[in-house]
Short mmCIF file of C-alpha atoms in Angstrom, two decimals:
data_model
loop_
_atom_site.label_atom_id
_atom_site.label_comp_id
_atom_site.label_asym_id
_atom_site.label_seq_id
_atom_site.Cartn_x
_atom_site.Cartn_y
_atom_site.Cartn_z
CA MET A 126 100.89 -113.45 152.19
CA GLN A 127 102.90 -116.77 152.14
CA SER A 128 103.40 -118.10 155.79
CA SER A 129 106.84 -119.87 155.39
CA ARG A 130 109.98 -118.19 156.07
CA PRO A 131 112.57 -117.54 153.82
CA VAL A 132 115.48 -119.82 153.51
CA PRO A 133 118.65 -118.71 154.74
CA VAL A 134 121.29 -118.33 151.92
CA ARG A 135 125.17 -119.22 152.33
CA ARG A 136 127.21 -116.21 153.42
CA THR A 137 128.42 -114.19 150.60
CA SER A 138 132.10 -112.62 150.06
CA ARG A 139 132.56 -108.79 149.81
CA LEU A 140 131.09 -107.10 146.89
CA PRO A 141 131.24 -103.53 145.71
CA ARG A 142 128.64 -101.25 147.80
CA GLY A 143 126.61 -100.57 144.84
CA ALA A 144 126.51 -104.49 143.84
CA ARG A 145 125.75 -104.97 147.45
CA ARG A 146 122.94 -102.70 148.02
CA LEU A 147 121.31 -104.41 144.61
CA GLN A 148 121.64 -107.64 146.17
CA LEU A 149 120.18 -106.77 149.94
CA LEU A 150 117.23 -104.86 147.76
CA GLN A 151 116.67 -108.29 145.93
CA ALA A 152 116.50 -110.13 149.36
CA ALA A 153 114.27 -107.75 150.42
CA GLN A 154 111.33 -107.74 147.73
CA GLU A 155 111.89 -111.54 148.11
CA VAL A 156 110.81 -111.30 151.85
CA PHE A 157 108.65 -108.42 151.62
CA VAL A 158 106.52 -110.09 148.49
CA ALA A 159 106.32 -113.35 150.92
CA HIS A 160 105.32 -112.11 153.85
CA GLY A 161 104.35 -108.33 153.92
CA PHE A 162 106.15 -105.33 155.97
CA HIS A 163 104.63 -105.61 159.44
CA ALA A 164 105.43 -109.74 159.41
CA ALA A 165 109.08 -109.19 157.86
CA ALA A 166 112.40 -109.17 159.89
CA MET A 167 115.70 -107.92 159.48
CA ASP A 168 116.96 -111.04 160.58
CA ASP A 169 115.18 -112.71 157.56
CA ILE A 170 116.21 -110.47 154.87
CA ALA A 171 120.10 -110.53 156.20
CA ASP A 172 119.70 -114.24 156.37
CA ARG A 173 118.28 -114.35 152.83
CA ALA A 174 120.90 -112.03 151.13
CA GLY A 175 123.77 -114.17 153.25
CA VAL A 176 124.99 -111.11 154.99
CA SER A 177 125.20 -110.36 158.79
CA LYS A 178 122.39 -107.98 160.38
CA PRO A 179 125.29 -105.16 160.76
CA VAL A 180 126.36 -105.04 157.26
CA LEU A 181 122.47 -104.69 156.44
CA TYR A 182 121.96 -101.91 158.64
CA GLN A 183 125.35 -100.38 157.00
CA HIS A 184 123.08 -99.71 154.01
CA PHE A 185 119.95 -99.13 155.62
CA PRO A 186 119.36 -97.74 159.30
CA GLY A 187 116.09 -99.58 159.29
CA LYS A 188 113.27 -101.49 157.87
CA ARG A 189 110.84 -98.95 156.82
CA GLU A 190 113.93 -96.98 154.80
CA LEU A 191 114.72 -100.36 153.54
CA TYR A 192 110.97 -101.16 152.21
CA LEU A 193 110.76 -97.10 151.03
CA ALA A 194 113.93 -97.88 149.05
CA LEU A 195 112.67 -101.05 147.33
CA LEU A 196 109.28 -98.93 146.89
CA GLU A 197 110.96 -96.19 145.02
CA GLN A 198 112.88 -98.64 142.70
CA GLN A 199 109.69 -100.54 141.46
CA VAL A 200 107.70 -96.88 141.24
CA THR A 201 110.72 -96.00 139.07
CA GLU A 202 110.32 -99.12 137.14
CA LEU A 203 107.00 -99.13 136.30
CA THR A 204 107.28 -95.26 135.16
CA ASP A 205 110.06 -96.03 132.74
CA ARG A 206 108.17 -98.58 131.22
CA VAL A 207 105.13 -96.25 130.63
CA ARG A 208 107.38 -93.38 129.51
CA GLU A 209 109.17 -95.62 126.84
CA ALA A 210 106.09 -96.78 125.25
CA MET A 211 105.21 -92.96 124.62
CA ALA A 212 108.19 -92.09 123.19
CA GLY A 213 109.04 -95.43 121.49
CA THR A 214 106.59 -94.76 118.94
CA GLU A 215 104.80 -91.86 116.88
CA ASP A 216 101.74 -94.07 116.40
CA ASN A 217 99.51 -93.60 119.21
CA ARG A 218 97.68 -96.88 118.56
CA GLN A 219 100.68 -98.52 119.35
CA ARG A 220 101.49 -95.99 122.33
CA VAL A 221 98.25 -97.40 124.12
CA HIS A 222 99.29 -100.87 123.34
CA GLY A 223 102.55 -100.10 124.72
CA ALA A 224 101.31 -98.41 127.68
CA VAL A 225 98.62 -101.70 128.76
CA GLY A 226 101.86 -103.66 128.04
CA ALA A 227 103.63 -101.81 130.30
CA TYR A 228 101.08 -102.61 133.48
CA PHE A 229 100.87 -106.27 132.45
CA GLU A 230 104.46 -107.03 131.84
CA PHE A 231 105.28 -105.19 135.47
CA VAL A 232 102.56 -107.17 137.73
CA ASP A 233 103.81 -110.44 135.82
CA ALA A 234 107.70 -109.82 136.00
CA GLU A 235 109.08 -112.75 138.48
CA GLY A 236 109.21 -111.65 141.86
CA GLY A 237 106.01 -110.16 142.27
CA ALA A 238 107.06 -106.58 143.37
CA PHE A 239 103.80 -105.15 141.74
CA ARG A 240 102.25 -106.29 145.21
CA LEU A 241 104.67 -103.64 146.86
CA VAL A 242 103.14 -101.00 144.55
CA PHE A 243 99.72 -101.66 144.38
CA GLU A 244 99.11 -103.98 147.48
CA SER A 245 101.28 -102.66 150.06
CA ASP A 246 100.49 -103.41 153.64
CA LEU A 247 101.88 -99.77 154.65
CA ARG A 248 99.69 -97.93 152.33
CA ASN A 249 98.81 -95.51 155.34
CA ASP A 250 102.38 -94.94 155.89
CA ASP A 251 103.02 -90.91 154.51
CA ASP A 252 105.81 -91.59 152.38
CA VAL A 253 104.65 -94.80 151.68
CA ARG A 254 101.64 -93.08 149.66
CA THR A 255 103.53 -90.38 148.29
CA LEU A 256 105.76 -92.66 146.58
CA VAL A 257 102.99 -94.63 145.39
CA ASP A 258 101.01 -91.44 144.42
CA ARG A 259 104.15 -89.66 142.66
CA GLY A 260 104.73 -92.84 140.84
CA ASN A 261 101.12 -93.08 139.29
CA ARG A 262 101.17 -89.13 138.82
CA ALA A 263 104.07 -89.23 136.56
CA CYS A 264 102.45 -92.28 134.54
CA VAL A 265 99.38 -90.45 133.85
CA GLU A 266 101.44 -87.14 132.94
CA ALA A 267 103.81 -89.07 130.53
CA ILE A 268 100.51 -90.37 128.72
CA ALA A 269 98.45 -86.76 129.44
CA GLU A 270 101.06 -84.74 127.51
CA VAL A 271 100.92 -87.08 124.73
CA ILE A 272 97.27 -86.80 124.47
CA ALA A 273 97.40 -82.85 125.27
CA GLY A 274 99.73 -82.31 122.25
CA ASP A 275 98.43 -85.02 119.64
CA THR A 276 94.53 -83.77 120.14
CA GLY A 277 94.55 -80.20 121.38
CA SER A 278 92.74 -81.46 124.32
CA SER A 279 92.76 -79.18 127.45
CA PRO A 280 95.39 -80.33 130.36
CA GLU A 281 92.18 -80.94 132.49
CA GLN A 282 90.99 -83.58 129.64
CA ALA A 283 94.13 -84.83 128.86
CA HIS A 284 94.74 -85.68 132.46
CA LEU A 285 91.56 -87.50 132.77
CA LEU A 286 91.74 -89.42 129.93
CA ALA A 287 95.25 -90.94 130.88
CA SER A 288 94.02 -91.37 134.34
CA GLY A 289 91.19 -93.84 132.67
CA LEU A 290 94.19 -95.31 130.51
CA THR A 291 96.66 -96.33 133.77
CA GLY A 292 93.52 -97.44 135.80
CA LEU A 293 92.20 -99.54 132.93
CA ALA A 294 96.04 -101.18 132.54
CA GLU A 295 96.27 -101.36 136.30
CA THR A 296 92.73 -103.15 137.48
CA SER A 297 92.68 -105.37 134.00
CA ALA A 298 96.48 -106.46 134.49
CA ARG A 299 95.80 -107.80 138.19
CA TRP A 300 92.94 -109.18 137.24
CA TRP A 301 94.48 -111.04 134.76
CA LEU A 302 97.11 -112.20 136.57
CA ALA A 303 94.86 -113.62 139.41
CA GLN A 304 93.47 -115.80 136.46
CA LYS A 305 96.02 -116.50 134.69
CA GLY A 306 96.21 -119.64 132.29
CA THR A 307 93.21 -119.27 130.33
CA VAL A 308 94.30 -115.86 128.11
CA SER A 309 98.08 -114.95 127.58
CA ARG A 310 99.58 -111.68 128.25
CA ASP A 311 99.84 -111.25 124.61
CA GLU A 312 96.62 -111.70 124.10
CA ALA A 313 95.04 -109.95 127.13
CA VAL A 314 97.13 -107.08 126.52
CA SER A 315 95.94 -106.86 122.99
CA LEU A 316 91.88 -107.24 123.86
CA MET A 317 92.36 -104.47 126.46
CA SER A 318 94.52 -102.30 124.40
CA ALA A 319 91.84 -102.34 121.58
CA LEU A 320 89.19 -101.42 124.21
CA ALA A 321 91.09 -98.64 125.11
CA TRP A 322 91.89 -97.21 121.46
CA ARG A 323 88.19 -97.20 120.62
CA GLY A 324 87.74 -94.79 123.16
CA ILE A 325 90.63 -92.57 122.47
CA SER A 326 90.91 -92.62 118.76
CA ARG A 327 87.62 -90.75 119.09
CA PHE A 328 89.51 -88.02 120.23
CA PRO A 329 91.44 -87.28 116.62
CA ARG A 330 95.19 -85.61 116.08
CA VAL A 331 94.62 -81.81 115.67
CA GLU A 332 94.87 -80.76 111.98
CA GLY A 333 98.78 -80.49 110.97
CA ASP A 334 99.55 -83.56 112.93
CA ALA A 335 100.37 -86.95 110.90
CA PRO A 336 97.59 -89.44 111.01
CA ALA A 337 97.36 -91.53 113.70
#
């Protein structure tokens, strides 16, 4: 984690409640990513958002609640990306490419919010673990539903294959980000989706479906 303190932002004018909440979540993301949960302070987040602490507490009763709201936002973001990859095409090779790409896009997004999902220093908290596990399960289920429907695999087999794909995508995306510079994101996604496709394509669509 970086050790620099957040740069205070000039106090902002009154915003609609929804817009203010989003602003506070963005400020919290910057502080939590930079310092982790334990080292972050509500003072830092209020300063970064350009609001007073009372305003911050009007929206979130405490640091933990703010962290959980931000984590839920990011878990939903990743889940939506994976679901869109599954629903966006009938071509299963493109679905694999899209699922892998969803993880790479998520970890490469500006702000480093993926660290809250994959590298949280609060993973021992039951609510944090529940949110992360729920997101992972939703991603696996979105892919498993397609695998089971297209190949006739049992639910257990489909979920195992889907968990393999999500695990490959997450691990390779995080490794790529740490080594960023030698391989472009598009090339990395193509390489990893080709690897995944060589395995998953060995489970052909059941008779009567269109070819993959």
